[in-house]
PDB file of C-alpha atoms in Angstrom:
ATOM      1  CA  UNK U 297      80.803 -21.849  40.938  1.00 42.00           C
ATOM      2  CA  UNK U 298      78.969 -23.658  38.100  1.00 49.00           C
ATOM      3  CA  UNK U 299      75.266 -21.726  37.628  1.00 70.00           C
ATOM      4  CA  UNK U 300      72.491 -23.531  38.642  1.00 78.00           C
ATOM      5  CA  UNK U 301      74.257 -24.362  41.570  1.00 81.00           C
ATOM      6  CA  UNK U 302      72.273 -23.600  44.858  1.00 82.00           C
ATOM      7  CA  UNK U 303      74.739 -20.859  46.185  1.00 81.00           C
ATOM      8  CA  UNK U 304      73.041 -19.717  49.581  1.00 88.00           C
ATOM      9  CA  UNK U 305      69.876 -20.370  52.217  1.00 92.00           C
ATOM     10  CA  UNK U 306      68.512 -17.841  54.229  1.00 93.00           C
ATOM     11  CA  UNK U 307      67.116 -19.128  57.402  1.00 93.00           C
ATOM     12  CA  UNK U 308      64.120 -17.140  58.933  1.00 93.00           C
ATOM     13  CA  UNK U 309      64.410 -15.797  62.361  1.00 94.00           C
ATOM     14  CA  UNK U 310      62.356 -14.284  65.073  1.00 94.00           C
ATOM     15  CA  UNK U 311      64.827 -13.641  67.044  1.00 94.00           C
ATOM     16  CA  UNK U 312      68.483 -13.653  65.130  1.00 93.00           C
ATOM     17  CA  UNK U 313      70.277 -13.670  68.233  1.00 92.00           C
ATOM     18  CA  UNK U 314      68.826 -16.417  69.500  1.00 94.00           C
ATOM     19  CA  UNK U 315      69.503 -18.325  65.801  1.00 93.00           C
ATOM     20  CA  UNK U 316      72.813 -17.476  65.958  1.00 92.00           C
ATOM     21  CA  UNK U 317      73.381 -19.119  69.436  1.00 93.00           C
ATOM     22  CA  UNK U 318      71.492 -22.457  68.056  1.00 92.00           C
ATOM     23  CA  UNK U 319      73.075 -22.493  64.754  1.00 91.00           C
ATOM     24  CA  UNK U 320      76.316 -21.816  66.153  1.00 90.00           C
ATOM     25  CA  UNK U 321      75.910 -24.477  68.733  1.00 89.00           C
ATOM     26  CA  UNK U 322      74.481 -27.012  66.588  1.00 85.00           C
ATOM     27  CA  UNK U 323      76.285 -26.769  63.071  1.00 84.00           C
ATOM     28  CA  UNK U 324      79.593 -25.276  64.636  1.00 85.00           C
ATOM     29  CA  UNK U 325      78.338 -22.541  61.810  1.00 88.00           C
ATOM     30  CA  UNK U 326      80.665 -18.853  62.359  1.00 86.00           C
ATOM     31  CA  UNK U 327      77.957 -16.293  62.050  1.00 92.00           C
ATOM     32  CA  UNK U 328      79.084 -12.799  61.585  1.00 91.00           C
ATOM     33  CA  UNK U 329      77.050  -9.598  60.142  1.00 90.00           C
ATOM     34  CA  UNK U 330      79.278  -8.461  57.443  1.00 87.00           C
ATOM     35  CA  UNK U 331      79.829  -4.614  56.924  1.00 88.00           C
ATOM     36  CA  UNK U 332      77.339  -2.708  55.446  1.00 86.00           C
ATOM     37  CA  UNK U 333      74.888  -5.971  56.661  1.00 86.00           C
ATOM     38  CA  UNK U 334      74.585  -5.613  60.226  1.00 86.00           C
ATOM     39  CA  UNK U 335      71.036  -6.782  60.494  1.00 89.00           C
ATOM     40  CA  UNK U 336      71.873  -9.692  58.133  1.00 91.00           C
ATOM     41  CA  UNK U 337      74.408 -12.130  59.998  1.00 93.00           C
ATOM     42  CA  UNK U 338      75.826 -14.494  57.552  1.00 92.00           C
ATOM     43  CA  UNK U 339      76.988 -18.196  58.320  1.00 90.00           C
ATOM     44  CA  UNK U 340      79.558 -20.472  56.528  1.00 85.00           C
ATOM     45  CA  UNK U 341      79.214 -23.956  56.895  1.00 80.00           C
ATOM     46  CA  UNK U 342      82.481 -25.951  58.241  1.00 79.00           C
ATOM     47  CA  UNK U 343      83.352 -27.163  54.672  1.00 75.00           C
ATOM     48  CA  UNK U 344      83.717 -23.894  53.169  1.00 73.00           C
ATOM     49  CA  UNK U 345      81.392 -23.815  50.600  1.00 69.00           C
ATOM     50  CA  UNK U 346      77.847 -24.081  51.660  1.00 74.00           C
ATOM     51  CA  UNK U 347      76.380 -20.503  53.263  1.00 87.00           C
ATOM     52  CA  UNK U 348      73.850 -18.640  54.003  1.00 91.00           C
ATOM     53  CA  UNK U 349      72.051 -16.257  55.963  1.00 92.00           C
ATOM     54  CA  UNK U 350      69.659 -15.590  59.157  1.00 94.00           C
ATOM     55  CA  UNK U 351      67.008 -13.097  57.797  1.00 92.00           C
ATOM     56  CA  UNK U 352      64.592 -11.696  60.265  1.00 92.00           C
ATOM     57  CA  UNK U 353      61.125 -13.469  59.604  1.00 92.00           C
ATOM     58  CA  UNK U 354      58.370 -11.209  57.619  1.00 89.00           C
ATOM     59  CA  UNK U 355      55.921 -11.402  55.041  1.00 83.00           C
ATOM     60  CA  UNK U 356      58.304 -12.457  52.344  1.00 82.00           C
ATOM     61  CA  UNK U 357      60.828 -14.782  54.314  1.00 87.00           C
ATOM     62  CA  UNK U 358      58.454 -17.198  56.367  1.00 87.00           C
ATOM     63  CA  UNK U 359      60.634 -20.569  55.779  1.00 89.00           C
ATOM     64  CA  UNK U 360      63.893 -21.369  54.759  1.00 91.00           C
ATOM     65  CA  UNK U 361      65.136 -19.904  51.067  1.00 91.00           C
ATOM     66  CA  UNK U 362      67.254 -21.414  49.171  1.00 92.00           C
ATOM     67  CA  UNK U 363      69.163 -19.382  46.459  1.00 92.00           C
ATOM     68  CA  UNK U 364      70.513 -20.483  42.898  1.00 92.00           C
ATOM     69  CA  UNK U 365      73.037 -18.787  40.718  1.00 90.00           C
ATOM     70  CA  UNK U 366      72.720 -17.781  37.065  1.00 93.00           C
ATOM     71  CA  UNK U 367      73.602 -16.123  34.302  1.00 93.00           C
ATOM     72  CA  UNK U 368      70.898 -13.584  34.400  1.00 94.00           C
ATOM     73  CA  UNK U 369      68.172 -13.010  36.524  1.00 96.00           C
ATOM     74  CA  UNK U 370      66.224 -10.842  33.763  1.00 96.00           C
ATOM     75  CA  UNK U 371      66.371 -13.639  31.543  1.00 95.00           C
ATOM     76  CA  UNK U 372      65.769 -16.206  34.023  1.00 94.00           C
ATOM     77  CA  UNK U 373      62.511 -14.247  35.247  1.00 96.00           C
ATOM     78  CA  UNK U 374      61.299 -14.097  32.109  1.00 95.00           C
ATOM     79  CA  UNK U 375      61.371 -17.197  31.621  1.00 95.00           C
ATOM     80  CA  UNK U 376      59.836 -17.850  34.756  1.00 95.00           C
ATOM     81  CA  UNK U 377      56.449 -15.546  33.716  1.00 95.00           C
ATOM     82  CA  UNK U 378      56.619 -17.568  30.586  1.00 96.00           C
ATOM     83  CA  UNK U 379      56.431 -20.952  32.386  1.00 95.00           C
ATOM     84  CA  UNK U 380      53.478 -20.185  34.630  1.00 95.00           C
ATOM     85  CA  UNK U 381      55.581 -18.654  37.572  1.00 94.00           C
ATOM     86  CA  UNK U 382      55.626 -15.650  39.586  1.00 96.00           C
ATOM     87  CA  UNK U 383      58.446 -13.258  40.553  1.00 97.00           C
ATOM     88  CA  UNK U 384      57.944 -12.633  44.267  1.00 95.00           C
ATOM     89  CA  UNK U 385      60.852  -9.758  44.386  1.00 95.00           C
ATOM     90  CA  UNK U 386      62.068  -8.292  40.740  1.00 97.00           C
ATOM     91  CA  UNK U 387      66.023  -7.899  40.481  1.00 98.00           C
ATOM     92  CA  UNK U 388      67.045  -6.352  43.199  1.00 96.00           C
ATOM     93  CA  UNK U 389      70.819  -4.589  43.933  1.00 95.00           C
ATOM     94  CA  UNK U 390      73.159  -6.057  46.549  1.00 91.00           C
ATOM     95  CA  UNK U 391      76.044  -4.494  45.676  1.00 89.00           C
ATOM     96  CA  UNK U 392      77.190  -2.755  42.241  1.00 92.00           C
ATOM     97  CA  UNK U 393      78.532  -6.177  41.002  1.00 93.00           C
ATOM     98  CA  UNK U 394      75.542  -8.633  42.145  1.00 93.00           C
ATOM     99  CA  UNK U 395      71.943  -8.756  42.198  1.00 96.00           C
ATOM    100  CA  UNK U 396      68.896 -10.905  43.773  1.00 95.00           C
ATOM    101  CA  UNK U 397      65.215 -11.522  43.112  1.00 97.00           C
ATOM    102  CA  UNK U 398      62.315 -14.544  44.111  1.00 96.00           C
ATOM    103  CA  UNK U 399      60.432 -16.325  42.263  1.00 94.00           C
ATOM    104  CA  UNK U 400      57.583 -18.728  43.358  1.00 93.00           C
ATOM    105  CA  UNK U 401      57.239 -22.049  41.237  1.00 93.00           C
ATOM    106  CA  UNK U 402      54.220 -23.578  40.151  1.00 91.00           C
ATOM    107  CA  UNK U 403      53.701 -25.271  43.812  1.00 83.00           C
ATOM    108  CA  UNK U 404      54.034 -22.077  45.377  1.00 89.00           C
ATOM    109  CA  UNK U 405      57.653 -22.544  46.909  1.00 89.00           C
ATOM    110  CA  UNK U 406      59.873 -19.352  46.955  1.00 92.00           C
ATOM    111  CA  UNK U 407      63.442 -19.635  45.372  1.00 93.00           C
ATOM    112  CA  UNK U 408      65.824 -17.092  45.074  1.00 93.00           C
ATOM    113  CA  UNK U 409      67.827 -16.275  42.538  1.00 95.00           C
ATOM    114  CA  UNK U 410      71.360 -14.604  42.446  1.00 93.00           C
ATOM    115  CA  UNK U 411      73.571 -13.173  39.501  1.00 94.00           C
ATOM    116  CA  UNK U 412      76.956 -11.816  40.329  1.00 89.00           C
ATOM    117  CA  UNK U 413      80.888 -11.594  41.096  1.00 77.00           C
ATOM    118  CA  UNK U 414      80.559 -11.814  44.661  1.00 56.00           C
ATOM    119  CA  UNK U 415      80.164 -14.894  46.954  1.00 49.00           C
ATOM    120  CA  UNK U 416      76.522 -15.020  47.675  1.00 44.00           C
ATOM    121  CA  UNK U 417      77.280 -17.554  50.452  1.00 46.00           C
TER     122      UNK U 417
END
């Protein structure tokens, strides 16, 4: 996947199970807490690509987040401290091969970033 790409949305949730019965019904979305993730249930839209996941609502995750992929998240929060923004979550381990972090933009809307050899969707 080219970077820059949006790569995955988590969806905010007070209830997950209840999400995951109105996704599922909706979208026709399979939602399935991966391994290792079982508070985390992931969904794959029907054309393959697009993904995401349903992240229990808190302080950090209030509305939908949608995640890009690049090259390198140090670099790319530098650059956002260097353009006026915030980082919201510094680079933050998924797995040994891929990372995450937030930023917040200069209208104060949460992105997330994601660097690695996984799927992030």
């Amino acid at each position: 996947m080219p970077h820059g790409d949006i790569t995955h949305i988590d969806i905010p949730a007070d209830d997950l199970d209840r999400a995951k019965s109105f996704y599922s019904a909706l979208f026709g979305w399979q939602i399935q807490a991966p391994p290792g993730f079982e508070t985390y249930p992931m969904w794959r839209a029907p054309n393959g690509i697009s993904g995401g996941g349903l992240a229990q609502r808190d302080e950090t995750l209030r509305t939908p987040r949608s995640y890009v992929e690049v090259d390198s998240i140090d670099e790319s929060l530098a650059k956002v401290v260097e353009l006026g923004g915030k980082v919201v979550l510094p680079k933050t381990e998924i797995d040994p091969t891929s990372w995450w972090a937030v930023l917040e933009d200069l209208e104060g809307n949460q992105i997330g970033l994601y660097e690695g050899t996984t799927s992030a969707g």
